[in-house]
mmCIF file of C-alpha atoms in Angstrom:
data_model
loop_
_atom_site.group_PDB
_atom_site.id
_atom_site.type_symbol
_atom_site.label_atom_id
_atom_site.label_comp_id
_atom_site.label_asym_id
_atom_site.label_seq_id
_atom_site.Cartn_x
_atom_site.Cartn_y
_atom_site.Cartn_z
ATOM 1 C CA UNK Z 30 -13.732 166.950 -44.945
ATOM 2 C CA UNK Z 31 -10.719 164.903 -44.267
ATOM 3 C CA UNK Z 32 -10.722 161.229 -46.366
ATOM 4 C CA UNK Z 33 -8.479 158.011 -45.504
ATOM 5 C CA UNK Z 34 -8.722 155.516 -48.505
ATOM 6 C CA UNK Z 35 -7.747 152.080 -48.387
ATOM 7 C CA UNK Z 36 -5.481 151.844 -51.774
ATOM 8 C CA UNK Z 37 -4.368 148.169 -51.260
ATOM 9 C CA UNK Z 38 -5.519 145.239 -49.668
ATOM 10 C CA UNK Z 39 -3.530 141.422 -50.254
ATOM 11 C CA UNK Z 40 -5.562 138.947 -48.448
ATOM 12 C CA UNK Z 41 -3.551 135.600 -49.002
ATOM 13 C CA UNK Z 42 -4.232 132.133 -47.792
ATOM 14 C CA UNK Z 43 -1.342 132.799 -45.130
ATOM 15 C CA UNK Z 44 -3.999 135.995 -43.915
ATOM 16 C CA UNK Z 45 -0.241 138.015 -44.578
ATOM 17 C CA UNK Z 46 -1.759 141.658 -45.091
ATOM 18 C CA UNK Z 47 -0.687 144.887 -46.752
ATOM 19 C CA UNK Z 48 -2.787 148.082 -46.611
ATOM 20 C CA UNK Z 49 -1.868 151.670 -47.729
ATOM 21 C CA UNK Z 50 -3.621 154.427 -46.288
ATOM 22 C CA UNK Z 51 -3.699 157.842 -47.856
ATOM 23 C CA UNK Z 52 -4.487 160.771 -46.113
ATOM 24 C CA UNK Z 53 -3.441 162.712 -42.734
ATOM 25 C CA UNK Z 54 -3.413 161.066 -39.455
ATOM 26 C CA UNK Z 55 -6.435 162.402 -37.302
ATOM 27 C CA UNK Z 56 -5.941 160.926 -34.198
ATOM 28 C CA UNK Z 57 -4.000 158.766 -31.963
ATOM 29 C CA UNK Z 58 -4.699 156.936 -28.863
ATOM 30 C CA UNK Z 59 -3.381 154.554 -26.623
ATOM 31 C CA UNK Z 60 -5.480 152.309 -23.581
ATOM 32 C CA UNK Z 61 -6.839 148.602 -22.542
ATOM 33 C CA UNK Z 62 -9.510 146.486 -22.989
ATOM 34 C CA UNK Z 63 -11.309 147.144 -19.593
ATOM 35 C CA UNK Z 64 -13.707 144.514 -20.342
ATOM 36 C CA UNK Z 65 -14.660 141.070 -21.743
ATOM 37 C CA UNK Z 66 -17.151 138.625 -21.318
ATOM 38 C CA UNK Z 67 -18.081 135.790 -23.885
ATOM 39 C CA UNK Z 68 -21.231 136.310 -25.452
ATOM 40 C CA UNK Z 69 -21.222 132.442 -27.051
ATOM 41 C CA UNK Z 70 -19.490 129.341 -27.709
ATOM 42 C CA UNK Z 71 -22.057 127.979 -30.519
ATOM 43 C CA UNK Z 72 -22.245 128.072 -33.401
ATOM 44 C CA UNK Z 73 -18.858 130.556 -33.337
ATOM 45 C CA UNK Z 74 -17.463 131.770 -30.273
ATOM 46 C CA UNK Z 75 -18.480 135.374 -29.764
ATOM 47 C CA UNK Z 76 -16.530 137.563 -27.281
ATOM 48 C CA UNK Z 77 -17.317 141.452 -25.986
ATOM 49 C CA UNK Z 78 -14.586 143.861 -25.372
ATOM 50 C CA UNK Z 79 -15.026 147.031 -23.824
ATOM 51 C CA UNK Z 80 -12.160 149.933 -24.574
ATOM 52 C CA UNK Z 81 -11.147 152.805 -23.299
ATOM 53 C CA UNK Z 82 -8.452 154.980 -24.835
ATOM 54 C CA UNK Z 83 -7.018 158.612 -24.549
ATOM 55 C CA UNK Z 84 -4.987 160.643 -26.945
ATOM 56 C CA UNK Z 85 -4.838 163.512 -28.844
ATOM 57 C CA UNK Z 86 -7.010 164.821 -32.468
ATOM 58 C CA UNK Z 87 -4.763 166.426 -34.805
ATOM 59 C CA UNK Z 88 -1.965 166.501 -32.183
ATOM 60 C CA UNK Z 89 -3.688 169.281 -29.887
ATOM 61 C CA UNK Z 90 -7.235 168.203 -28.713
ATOM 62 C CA UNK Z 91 -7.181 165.704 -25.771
ATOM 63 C CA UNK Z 92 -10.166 163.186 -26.258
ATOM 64 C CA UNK Z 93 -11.294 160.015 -24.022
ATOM 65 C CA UNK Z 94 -12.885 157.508 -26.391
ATOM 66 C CA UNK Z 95 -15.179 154.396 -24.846
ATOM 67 C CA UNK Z 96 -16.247 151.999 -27.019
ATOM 68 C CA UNK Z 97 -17.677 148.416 -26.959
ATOM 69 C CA UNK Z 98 -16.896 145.249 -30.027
ATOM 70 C CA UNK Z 99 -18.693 142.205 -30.584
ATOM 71 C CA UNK Z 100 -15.836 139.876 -32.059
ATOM 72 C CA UNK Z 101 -16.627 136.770 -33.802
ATOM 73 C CA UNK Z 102 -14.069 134.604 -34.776
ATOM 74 C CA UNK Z 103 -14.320 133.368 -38.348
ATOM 75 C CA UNK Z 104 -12.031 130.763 -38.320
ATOM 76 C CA UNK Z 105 -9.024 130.073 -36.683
ATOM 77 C CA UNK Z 106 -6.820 132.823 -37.949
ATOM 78 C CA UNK Z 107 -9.105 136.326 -37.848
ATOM 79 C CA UNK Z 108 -11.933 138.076 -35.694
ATOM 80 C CA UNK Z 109 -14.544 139.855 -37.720
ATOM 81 C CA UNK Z 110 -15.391 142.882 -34.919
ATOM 82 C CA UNK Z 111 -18.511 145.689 -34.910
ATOM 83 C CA UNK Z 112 -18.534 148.238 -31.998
ATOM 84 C CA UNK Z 113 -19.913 151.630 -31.522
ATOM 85 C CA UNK Z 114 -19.102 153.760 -29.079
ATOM 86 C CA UNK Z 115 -18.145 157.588 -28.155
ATOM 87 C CA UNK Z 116 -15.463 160.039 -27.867
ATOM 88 C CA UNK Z 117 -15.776 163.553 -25.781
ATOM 89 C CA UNK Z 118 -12.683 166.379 -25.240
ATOM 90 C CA UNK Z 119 -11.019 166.768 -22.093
ATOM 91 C CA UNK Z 120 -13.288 169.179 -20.928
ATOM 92 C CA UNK Z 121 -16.429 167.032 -21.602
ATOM 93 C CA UNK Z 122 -18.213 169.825 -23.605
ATOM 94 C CA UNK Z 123 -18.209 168.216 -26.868
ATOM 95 C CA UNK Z 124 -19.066 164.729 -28.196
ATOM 96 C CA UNK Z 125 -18.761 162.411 -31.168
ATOM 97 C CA UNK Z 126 -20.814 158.982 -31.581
ATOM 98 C CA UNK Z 127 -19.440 156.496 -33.620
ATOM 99 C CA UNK Z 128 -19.693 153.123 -35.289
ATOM 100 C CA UNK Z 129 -17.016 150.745 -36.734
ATOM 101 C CA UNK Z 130 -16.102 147.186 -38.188
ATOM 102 C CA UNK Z 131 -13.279 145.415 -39.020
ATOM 103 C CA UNK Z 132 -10.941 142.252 -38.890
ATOM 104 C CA UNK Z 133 -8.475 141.438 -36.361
ATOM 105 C CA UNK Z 134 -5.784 138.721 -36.669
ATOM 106 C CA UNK Z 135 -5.547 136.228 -33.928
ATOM 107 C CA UNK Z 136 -2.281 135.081 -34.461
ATOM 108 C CA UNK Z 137 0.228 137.115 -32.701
ATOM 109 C CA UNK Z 138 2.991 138.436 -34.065
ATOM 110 C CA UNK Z 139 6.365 137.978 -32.751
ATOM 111 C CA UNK Z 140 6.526 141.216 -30.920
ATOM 112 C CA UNK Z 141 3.323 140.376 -28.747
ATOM 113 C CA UNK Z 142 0.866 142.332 -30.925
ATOM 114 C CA UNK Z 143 -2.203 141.464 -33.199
ATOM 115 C CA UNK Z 144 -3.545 143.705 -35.874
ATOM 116 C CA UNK Z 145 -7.056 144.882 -36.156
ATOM 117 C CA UNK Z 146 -8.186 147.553 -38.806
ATOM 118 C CA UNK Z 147 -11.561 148.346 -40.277
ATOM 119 C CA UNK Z 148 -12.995 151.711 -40.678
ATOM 120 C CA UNK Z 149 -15.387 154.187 -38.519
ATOM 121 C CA UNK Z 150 -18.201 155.980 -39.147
ATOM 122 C CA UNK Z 151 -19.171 159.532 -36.955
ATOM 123 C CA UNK Z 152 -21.542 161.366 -35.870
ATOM 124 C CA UNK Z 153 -21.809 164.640 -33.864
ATOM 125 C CA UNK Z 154 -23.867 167.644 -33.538
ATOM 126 C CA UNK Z 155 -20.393 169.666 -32.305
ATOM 127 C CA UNK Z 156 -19.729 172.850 -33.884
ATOM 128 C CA UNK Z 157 -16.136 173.344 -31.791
ATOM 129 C CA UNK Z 158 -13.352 171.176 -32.188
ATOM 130 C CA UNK Z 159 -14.975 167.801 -33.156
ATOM 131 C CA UNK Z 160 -17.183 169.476 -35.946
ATOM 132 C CA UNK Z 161 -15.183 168.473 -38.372
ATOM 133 C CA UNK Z 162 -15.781 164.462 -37.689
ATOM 134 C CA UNK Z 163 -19.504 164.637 -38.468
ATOM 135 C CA UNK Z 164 -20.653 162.817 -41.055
ATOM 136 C CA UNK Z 165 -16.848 161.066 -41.686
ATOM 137 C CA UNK Z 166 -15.510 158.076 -42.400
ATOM 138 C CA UNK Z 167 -12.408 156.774 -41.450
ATOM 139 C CA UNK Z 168 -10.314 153.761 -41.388
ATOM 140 C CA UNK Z 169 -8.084 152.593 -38.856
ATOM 141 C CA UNK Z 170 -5.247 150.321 -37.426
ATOM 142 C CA UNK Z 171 -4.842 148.974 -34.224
ATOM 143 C CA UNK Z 172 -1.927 146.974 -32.372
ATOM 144 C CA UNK Z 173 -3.135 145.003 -28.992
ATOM 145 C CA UNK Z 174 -0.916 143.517 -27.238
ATOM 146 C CA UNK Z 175 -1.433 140.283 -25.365
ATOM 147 C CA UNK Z 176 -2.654 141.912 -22.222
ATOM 148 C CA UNK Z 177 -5.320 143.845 -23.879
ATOM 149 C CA UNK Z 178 -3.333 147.282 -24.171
ATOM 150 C CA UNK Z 179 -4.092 149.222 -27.700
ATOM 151 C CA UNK Z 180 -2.234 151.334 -30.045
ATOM 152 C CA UNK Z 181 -5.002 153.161 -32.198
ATOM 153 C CA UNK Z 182 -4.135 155.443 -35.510
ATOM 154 C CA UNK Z 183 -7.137 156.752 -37.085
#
């Protein structure tokens, strides 16, 4: 089974970051944020985004990946996010469930983009391609950009 490990994590009062990640890349996607509605202004504002993203596992196997997060915002700096959602191949035979958390920055950077990592946890009953993904954990980083498009690296 493939592992990602957080090594380092620097959480100053500035919210500057620094994470290492050890371990192969399993996937990459790219897509939007097809969705949002706010869920609640009081006592903290919650928000819903819905995602969907395409890319490639291990640089060969085309996946789709839909996926819904409940972001609250914490103060006025990060997002704390939970989501679950699903990924299936190209060919729709095979499926993997999953479930994630994590933090997201709100203040953008200067290129457009905010940060969001956390980690994943799967699920699937797939003994092709995604087999390998069931019972994993991963952790992740994600760039969106202003408009809601997403650079994932898992």
């Amino acid at each position: 089974m493939l592992k990602q490990t957080i090594t380092q994590i620097d959480i100053s009062t500035s919210h500057k970051k620094k994470m290492s990640i050890l371990g192969d890349l399993i996937y990459e996607t790219k897509g939007r944020i097809v969705y949002q509605r706010i869920l609640a202004v009081e006592p903290r504002i919650k928000v819903e985004n819905t995602i969907l993203l395409n890319g490639l596992i291990h640089g060969i196997v085309n996946i789709s990946d839909i996926g819904t997060f409940i972001n609250t915002i914490i103060d006025n700096t990060i997002y704390y996010s939970r989501g679950h959602g699903f990924m299936t191949t190209q060919d729709g035979r095979e499926m993997a469930k999953w479930t994630a958390q994590g933090i997201q920055e709100l203040m953008v950077k200067e290129n457009g983009k905010s940060m969001f990592r956390g980690s994943a946890f799967y699920h699937t009953t797939s003994k092709g391609k995604l087999a390998f993904l069931n019972n994993s954990m991963t952790v992740f980083e994600s760039e969106v950009d202003r408009t809601g498009n997403i650079l994932n690296k898992e």
